[in-house]
Short mmCIF file of C-alpha atoms in Angstrom, two decimals:
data_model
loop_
_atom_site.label_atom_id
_atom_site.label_comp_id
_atom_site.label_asym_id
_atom_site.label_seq_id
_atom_site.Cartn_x
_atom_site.Cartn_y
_atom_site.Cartn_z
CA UNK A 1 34.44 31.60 0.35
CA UNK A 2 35.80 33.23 -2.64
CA UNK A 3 33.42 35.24 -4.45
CA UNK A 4 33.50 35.43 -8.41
CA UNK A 5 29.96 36.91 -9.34
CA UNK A 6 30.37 38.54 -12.26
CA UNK A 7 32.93 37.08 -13.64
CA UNK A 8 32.53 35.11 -17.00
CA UNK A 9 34.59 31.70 -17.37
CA UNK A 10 35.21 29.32 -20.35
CA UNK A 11 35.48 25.86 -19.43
CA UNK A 12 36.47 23.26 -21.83
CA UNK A 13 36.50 19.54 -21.74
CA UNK A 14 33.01 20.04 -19.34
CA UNK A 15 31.02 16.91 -20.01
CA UNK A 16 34.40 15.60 -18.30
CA UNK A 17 34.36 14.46 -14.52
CA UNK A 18 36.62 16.91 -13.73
CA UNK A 19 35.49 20.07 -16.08
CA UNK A 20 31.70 19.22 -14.74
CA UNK A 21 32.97 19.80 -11.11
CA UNK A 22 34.90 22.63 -12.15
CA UNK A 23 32.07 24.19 -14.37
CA UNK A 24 29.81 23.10 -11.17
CA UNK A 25 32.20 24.88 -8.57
CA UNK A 26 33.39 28.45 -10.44
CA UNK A 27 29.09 28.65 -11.23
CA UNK A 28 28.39 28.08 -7.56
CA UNK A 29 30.75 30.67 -6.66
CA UNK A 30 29.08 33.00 -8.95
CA UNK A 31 30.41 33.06 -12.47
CA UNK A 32 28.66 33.10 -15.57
CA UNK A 33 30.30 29.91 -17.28
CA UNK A 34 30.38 29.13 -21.05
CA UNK A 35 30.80 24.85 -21.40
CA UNK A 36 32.52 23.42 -23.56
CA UNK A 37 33.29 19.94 -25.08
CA UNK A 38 32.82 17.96 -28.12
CA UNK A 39 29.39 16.24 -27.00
CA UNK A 40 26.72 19.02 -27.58
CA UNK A 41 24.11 17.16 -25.74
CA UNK A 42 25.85 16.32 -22.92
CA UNK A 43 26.53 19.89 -22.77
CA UNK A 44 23.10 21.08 -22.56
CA UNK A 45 22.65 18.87 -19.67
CA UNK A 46 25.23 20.38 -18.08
CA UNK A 47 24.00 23.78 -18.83
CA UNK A 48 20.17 22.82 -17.70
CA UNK A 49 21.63 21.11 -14.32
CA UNK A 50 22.93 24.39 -13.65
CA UNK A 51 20.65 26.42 -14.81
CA UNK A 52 20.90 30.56 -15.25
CA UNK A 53 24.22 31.82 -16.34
CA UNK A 54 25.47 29.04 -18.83
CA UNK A 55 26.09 28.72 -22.30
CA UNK A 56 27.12 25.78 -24.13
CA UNK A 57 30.15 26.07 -27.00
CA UNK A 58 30.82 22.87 -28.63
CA UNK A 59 34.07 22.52 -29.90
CA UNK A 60 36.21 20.13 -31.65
CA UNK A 61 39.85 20.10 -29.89
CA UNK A 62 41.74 18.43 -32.48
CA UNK A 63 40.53 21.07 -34.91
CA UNK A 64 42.92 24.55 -34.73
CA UNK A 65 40.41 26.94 -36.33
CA UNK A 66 38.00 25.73 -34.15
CA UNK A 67 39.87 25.89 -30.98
CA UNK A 68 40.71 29.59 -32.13
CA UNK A 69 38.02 30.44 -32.63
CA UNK A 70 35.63 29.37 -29.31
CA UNK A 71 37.29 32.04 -26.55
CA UNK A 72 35.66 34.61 -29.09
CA UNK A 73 32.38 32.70 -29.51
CA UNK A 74 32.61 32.53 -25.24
CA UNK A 75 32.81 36.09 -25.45
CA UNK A 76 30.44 37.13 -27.59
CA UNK A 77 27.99 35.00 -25.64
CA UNK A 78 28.74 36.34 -22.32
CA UNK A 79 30.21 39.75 -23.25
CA UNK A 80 33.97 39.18 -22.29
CA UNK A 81 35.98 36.48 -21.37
CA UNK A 82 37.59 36.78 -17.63
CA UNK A 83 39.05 32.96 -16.79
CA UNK A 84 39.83 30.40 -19.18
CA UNK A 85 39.93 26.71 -17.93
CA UNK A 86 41.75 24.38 -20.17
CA UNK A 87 40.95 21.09 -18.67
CA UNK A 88 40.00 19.22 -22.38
CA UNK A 89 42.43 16.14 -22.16
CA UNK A 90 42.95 12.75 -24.03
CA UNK A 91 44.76 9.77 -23.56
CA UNK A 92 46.19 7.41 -25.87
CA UNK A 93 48.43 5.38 -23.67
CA UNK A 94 51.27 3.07 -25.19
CA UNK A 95 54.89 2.10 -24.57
CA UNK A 96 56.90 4.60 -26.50
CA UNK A 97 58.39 1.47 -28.61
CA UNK A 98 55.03 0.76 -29.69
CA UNK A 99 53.57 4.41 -29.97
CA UNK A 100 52.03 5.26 -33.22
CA UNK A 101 52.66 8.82 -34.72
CA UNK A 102 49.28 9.14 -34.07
CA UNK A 103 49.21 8.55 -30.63
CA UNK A 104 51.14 10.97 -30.19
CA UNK A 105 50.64 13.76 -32.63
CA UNK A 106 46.88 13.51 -31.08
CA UNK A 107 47.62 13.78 -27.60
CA UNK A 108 50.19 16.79 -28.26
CA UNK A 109 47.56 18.76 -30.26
CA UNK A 110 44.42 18.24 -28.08
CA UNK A 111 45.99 18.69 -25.12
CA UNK A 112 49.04 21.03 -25.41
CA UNK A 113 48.27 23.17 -28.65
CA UNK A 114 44.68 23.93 -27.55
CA UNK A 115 46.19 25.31 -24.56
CA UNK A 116 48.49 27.53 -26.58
CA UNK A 117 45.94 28.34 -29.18
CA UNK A 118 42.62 28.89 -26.21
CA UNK A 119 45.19 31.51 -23.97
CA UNK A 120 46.40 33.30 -27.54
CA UNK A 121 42.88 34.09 -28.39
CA UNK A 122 41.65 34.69 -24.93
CA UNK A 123 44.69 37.42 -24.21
CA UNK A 124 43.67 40.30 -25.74
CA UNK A 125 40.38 40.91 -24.36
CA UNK A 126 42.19 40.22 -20.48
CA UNK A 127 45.02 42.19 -21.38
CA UNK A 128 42.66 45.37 -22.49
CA UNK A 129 40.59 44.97 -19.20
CA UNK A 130 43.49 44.12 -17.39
CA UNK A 131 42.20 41.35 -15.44
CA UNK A 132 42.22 37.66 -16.72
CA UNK A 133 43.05 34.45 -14.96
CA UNK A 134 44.03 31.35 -17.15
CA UNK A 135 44.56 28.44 -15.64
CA UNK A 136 45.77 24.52 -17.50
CA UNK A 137 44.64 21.36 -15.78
CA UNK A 138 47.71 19.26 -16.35
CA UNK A 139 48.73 16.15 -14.26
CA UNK A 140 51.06 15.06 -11.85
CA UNK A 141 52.45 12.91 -14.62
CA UNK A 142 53.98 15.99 -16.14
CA UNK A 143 56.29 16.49 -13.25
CA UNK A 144 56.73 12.48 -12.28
CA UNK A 145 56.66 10.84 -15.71
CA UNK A 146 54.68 7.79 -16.21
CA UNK A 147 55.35 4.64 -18.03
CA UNK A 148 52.97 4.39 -21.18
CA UNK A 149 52.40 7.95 -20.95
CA UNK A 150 55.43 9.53 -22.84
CA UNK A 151 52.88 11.11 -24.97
CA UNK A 152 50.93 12.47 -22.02
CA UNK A 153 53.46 13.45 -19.63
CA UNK A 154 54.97 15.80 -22.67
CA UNK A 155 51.64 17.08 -23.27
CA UNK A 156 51.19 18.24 -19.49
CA UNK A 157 54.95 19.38 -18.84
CA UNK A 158 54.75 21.11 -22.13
CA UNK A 159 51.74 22.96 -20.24
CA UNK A 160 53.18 23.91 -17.11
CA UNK A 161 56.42 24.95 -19.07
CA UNK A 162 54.12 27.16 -21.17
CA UNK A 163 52.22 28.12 -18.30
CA UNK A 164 55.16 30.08 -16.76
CA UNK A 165 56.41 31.90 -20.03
CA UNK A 166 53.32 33.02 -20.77
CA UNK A 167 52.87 34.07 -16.65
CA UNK A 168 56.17 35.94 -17.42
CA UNK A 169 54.59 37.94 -20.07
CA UNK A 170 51.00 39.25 -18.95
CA UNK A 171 51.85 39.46 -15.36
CA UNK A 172 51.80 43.47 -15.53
CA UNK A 173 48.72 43.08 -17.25
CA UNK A 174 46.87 41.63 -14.19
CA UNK A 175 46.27 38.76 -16.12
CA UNK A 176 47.99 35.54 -14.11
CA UNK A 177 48.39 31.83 -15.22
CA UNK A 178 48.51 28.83 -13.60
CA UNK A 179 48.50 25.23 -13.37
CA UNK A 180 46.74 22.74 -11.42
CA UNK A 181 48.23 19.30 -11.34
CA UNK A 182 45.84 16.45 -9.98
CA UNK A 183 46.92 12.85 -9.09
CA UNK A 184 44.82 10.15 -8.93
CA UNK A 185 41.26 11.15 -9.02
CA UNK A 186 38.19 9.50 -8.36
CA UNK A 187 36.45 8.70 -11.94
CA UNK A 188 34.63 6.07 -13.90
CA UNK A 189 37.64 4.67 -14.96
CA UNK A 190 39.11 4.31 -11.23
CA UNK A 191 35.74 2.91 -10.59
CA UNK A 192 36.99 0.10 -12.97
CA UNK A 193 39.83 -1.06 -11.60
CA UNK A 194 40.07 -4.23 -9.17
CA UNK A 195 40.97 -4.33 -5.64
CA UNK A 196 44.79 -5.20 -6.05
CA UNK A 197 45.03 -2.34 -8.88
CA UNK A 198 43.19 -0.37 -6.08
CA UNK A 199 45.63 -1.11 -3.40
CA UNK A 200 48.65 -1.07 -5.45
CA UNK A 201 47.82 3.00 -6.31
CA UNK A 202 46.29 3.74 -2.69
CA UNK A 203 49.80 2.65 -1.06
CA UNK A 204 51.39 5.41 -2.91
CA UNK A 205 48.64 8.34 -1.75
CA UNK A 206 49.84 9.22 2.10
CA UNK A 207 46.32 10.31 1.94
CA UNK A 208 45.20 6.99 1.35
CA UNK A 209 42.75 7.18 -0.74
CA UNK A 210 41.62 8.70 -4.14
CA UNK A 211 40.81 12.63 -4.48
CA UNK A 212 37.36 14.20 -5.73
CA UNK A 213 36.51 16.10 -8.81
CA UNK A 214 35.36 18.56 -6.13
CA UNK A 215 39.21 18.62 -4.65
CA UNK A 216 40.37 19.69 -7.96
CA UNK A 217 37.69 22.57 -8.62
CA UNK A 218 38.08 24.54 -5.16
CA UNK A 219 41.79 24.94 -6.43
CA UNK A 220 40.41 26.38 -9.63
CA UNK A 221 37.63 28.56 -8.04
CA UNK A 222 40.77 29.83 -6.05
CA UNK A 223 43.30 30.51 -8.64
CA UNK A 224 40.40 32.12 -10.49
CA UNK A 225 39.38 34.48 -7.82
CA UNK A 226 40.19 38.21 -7.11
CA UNK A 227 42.25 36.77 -4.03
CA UNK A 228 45.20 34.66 -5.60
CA UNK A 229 46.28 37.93 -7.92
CA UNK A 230 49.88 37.80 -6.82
CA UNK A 231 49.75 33.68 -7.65
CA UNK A 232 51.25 33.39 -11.27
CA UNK A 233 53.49 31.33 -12.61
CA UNK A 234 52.54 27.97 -10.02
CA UNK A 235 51.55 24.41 -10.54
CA UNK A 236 49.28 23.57 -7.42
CA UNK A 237 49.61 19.93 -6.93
CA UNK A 238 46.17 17.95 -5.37
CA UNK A 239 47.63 14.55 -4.89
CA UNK A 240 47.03 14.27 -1.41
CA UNK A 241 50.96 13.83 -0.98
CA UNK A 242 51.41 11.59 -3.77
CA UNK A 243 54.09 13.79 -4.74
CA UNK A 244 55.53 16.63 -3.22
CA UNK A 245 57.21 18.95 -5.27
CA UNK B 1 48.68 67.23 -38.81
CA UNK B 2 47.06 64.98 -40.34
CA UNK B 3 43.74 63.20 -38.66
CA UNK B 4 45.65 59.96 -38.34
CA UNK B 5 48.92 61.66 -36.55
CA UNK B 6 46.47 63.49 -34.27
CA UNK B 7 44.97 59.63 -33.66
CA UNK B 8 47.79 57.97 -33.13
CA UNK B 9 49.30 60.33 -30.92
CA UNK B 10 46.90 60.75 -28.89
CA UNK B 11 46.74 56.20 -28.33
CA UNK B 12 50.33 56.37 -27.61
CA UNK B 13 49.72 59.09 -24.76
CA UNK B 14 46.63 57.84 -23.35
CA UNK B 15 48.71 54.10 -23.41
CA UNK B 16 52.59 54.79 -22.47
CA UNK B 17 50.99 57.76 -20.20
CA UNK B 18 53.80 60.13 -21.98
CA UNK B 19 54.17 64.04 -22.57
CA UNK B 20 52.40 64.79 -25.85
CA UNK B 21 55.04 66.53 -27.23
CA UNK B 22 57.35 63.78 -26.32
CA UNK B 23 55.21 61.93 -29.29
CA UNK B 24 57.63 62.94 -32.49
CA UNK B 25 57.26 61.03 -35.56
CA UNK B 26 60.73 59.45 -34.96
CA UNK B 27 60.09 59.13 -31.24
CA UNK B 28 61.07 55.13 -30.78
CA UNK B 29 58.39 53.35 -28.71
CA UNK B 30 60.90 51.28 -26.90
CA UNK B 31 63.60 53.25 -26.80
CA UNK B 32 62.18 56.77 -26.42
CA UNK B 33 59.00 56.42 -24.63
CA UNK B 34 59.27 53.40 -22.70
CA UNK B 35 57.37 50.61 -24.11
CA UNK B 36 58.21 46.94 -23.27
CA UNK B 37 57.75 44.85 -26.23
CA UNK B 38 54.51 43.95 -24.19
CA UNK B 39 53.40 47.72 -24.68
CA UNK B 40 53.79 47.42 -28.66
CA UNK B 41 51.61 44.39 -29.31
CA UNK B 42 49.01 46.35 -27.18
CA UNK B 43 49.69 49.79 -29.19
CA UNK B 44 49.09 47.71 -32.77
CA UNK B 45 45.98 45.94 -30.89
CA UNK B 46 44.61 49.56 -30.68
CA UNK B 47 45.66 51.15 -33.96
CA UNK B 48 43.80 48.12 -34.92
CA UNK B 49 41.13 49.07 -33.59
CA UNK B 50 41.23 52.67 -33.72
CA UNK B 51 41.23 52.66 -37.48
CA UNK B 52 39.29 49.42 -37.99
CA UNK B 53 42.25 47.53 -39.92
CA UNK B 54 43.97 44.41 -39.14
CA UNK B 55 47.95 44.63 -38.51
CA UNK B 56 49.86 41.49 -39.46
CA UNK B 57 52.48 40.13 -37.25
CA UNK B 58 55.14 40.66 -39.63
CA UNK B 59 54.00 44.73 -40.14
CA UNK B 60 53.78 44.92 -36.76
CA UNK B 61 57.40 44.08 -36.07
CA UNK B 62 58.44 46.76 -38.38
CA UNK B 63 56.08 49.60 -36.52
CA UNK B 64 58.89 50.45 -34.75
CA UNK B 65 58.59 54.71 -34.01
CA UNK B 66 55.56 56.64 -34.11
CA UNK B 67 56.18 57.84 -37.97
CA UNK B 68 56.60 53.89 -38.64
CA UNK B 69 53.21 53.27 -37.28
CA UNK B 70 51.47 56.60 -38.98
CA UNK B 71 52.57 55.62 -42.30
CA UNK B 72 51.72 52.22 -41.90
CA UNK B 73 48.11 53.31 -41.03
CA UNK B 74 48.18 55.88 -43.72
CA UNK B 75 48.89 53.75 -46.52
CA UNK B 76 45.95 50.91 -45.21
CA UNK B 77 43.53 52.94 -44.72
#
């Protein structure tokens, strides 16, 4: 439906569930797409599943001249840079009373400083051509909070808050940013829980039941195309009415 | 003029889409010619490039007219 030949994306975290089906959709809707993630290998299997018009960038998230570096290694493999997909994410879950430093120093840098530090270097190239799209995968945790997830839910407010400065900025530019919030998404970690953990989280989807990786990647192929221009600034929730904000 | 006045003069034009002889060395960006602050970072990104010299943030806070910006380049280069 919405076309993006041409265009040339930068996906990180795409060994992921999630960044595969994302890297999957914006290449079946045309886009040249540079992967990204820490495991190199599981990279080029991405890249030889898909075939023509992929590159593979491994990158280390926790490390800043790294991360500052890869939107101009994307580039230079691909000749420009037109959407950025920060979807790279960790975890380290914990009451905050027994939350290490380290739990959450980690979780802020991988997740929230990569964001900042990926859109910094990716802005002047969009801002010369005047086109660019950037768009943060952040969670539905940032908006609802989450017990055990202080760390987290900072991380992915601290995105969408970002998200709409920097919107503020480039919008003359033709360059927009977004957010895309899931909720609960089908994974092989959802795959691990038992039936009463199962229940207990389907009685709070109206949908009633878990979404897709795919649900999540038509929302970025989307907010990526030529079509949601005058969208900037937005968190689009995919919770099937989990929360409605 | 000097080649590097002539350069610069002709970025701002081409960039803030202004009358050439609106371009005076003490011509303000902001003030005179109507930059946003937006429109600065983007004139430094193409000085930068122009004369094939890197502009730290700091300079580039102080590049402020068109004279600040021709001397700047002037004494880099």
């Amino acid at each position: 439906m919405f076309d993006l030949t041409g265009k040339l994306a930068l996906v990180t975290g795409a060994t992921g569930g999630l960044g595969g089906s994302i890297a999957r959709a914006l290449h079946a809707a045309g886009a040249e797409v540079a992967l990204s993630g820490t495991r190199e290998e599981k990279l080029q299997d991405v890249a030889k599943d898909l075939g023509e018009r992929t590159h593979v960038a491994p990158c280390n998230l926790s490390d800043p001249a790294s991360v500052d570096a890869l939107p101009g290694q994307a580039s230079e493999m691909m000749g420009g840079l037109d959407i950025l997909i920060s979807n790279a994410g960790v975890t380290r879950d914990q009451l905050l009373m027994r939350m290490k430093d380290d739990d959450w120093e980690t979780v802020i840098k991988v997740n929230l400083e990569a964001y900042y530090r990926l859109s910094k270097a990716a802005m002047r190239g969009m801002m010369k051509g005047r086109w660019g799209r950037i768009i943060g995968i952040t969670s539905i945790v940032g908006v609802t909070g989450n017990p055990g997830q202080a760390n987290y839910a900072a991380s992915k407010a601290g995105m969408i808050g970002f998200s709409k400065s920097l919107a503020q900025e480039v919008a003359s530019r033709g360059v927009t940013v977004n957010c895309i919030a899931p909720g609960f998404i089908a994974s092989p970690m959802t795959d691990e829980l038992n039936e009463t953990q199962r229940d207990a989280i389907l009685q709070k989807i109206p949908s009633g039941r878990l979404g897709t990786g795919d649900e999540i990647a038509s929302a970025a192929v989307y907010l990526a195309s030529e079509e949601a221009g005058y969208v900037t600034g937005q968190t689009l929730h995919v919770n099937g009415g989990m929360a409605m904000i | 003029m000097s080649d590097v006045q002539e350069r610069v003069k002709k970025i701002v034009v081409e960039h803030l889409d202004v009358e050439e002889d609106k371009v005076k060395p003490e011509a303000s960006f902001i003030d005179d010619l109507g930059a946003d602050s937006l429109d600065n970072v983007e004139l430094v990104m193409a000085f930068e490039e122009e004369f094939d010299i890197e502009i730290p943030d700091d300079a580039a806070e102080h590049i402020q007219t068109v004279g600040d910006a021709v001397k700047y380049i002037e004494e880099k280069k």
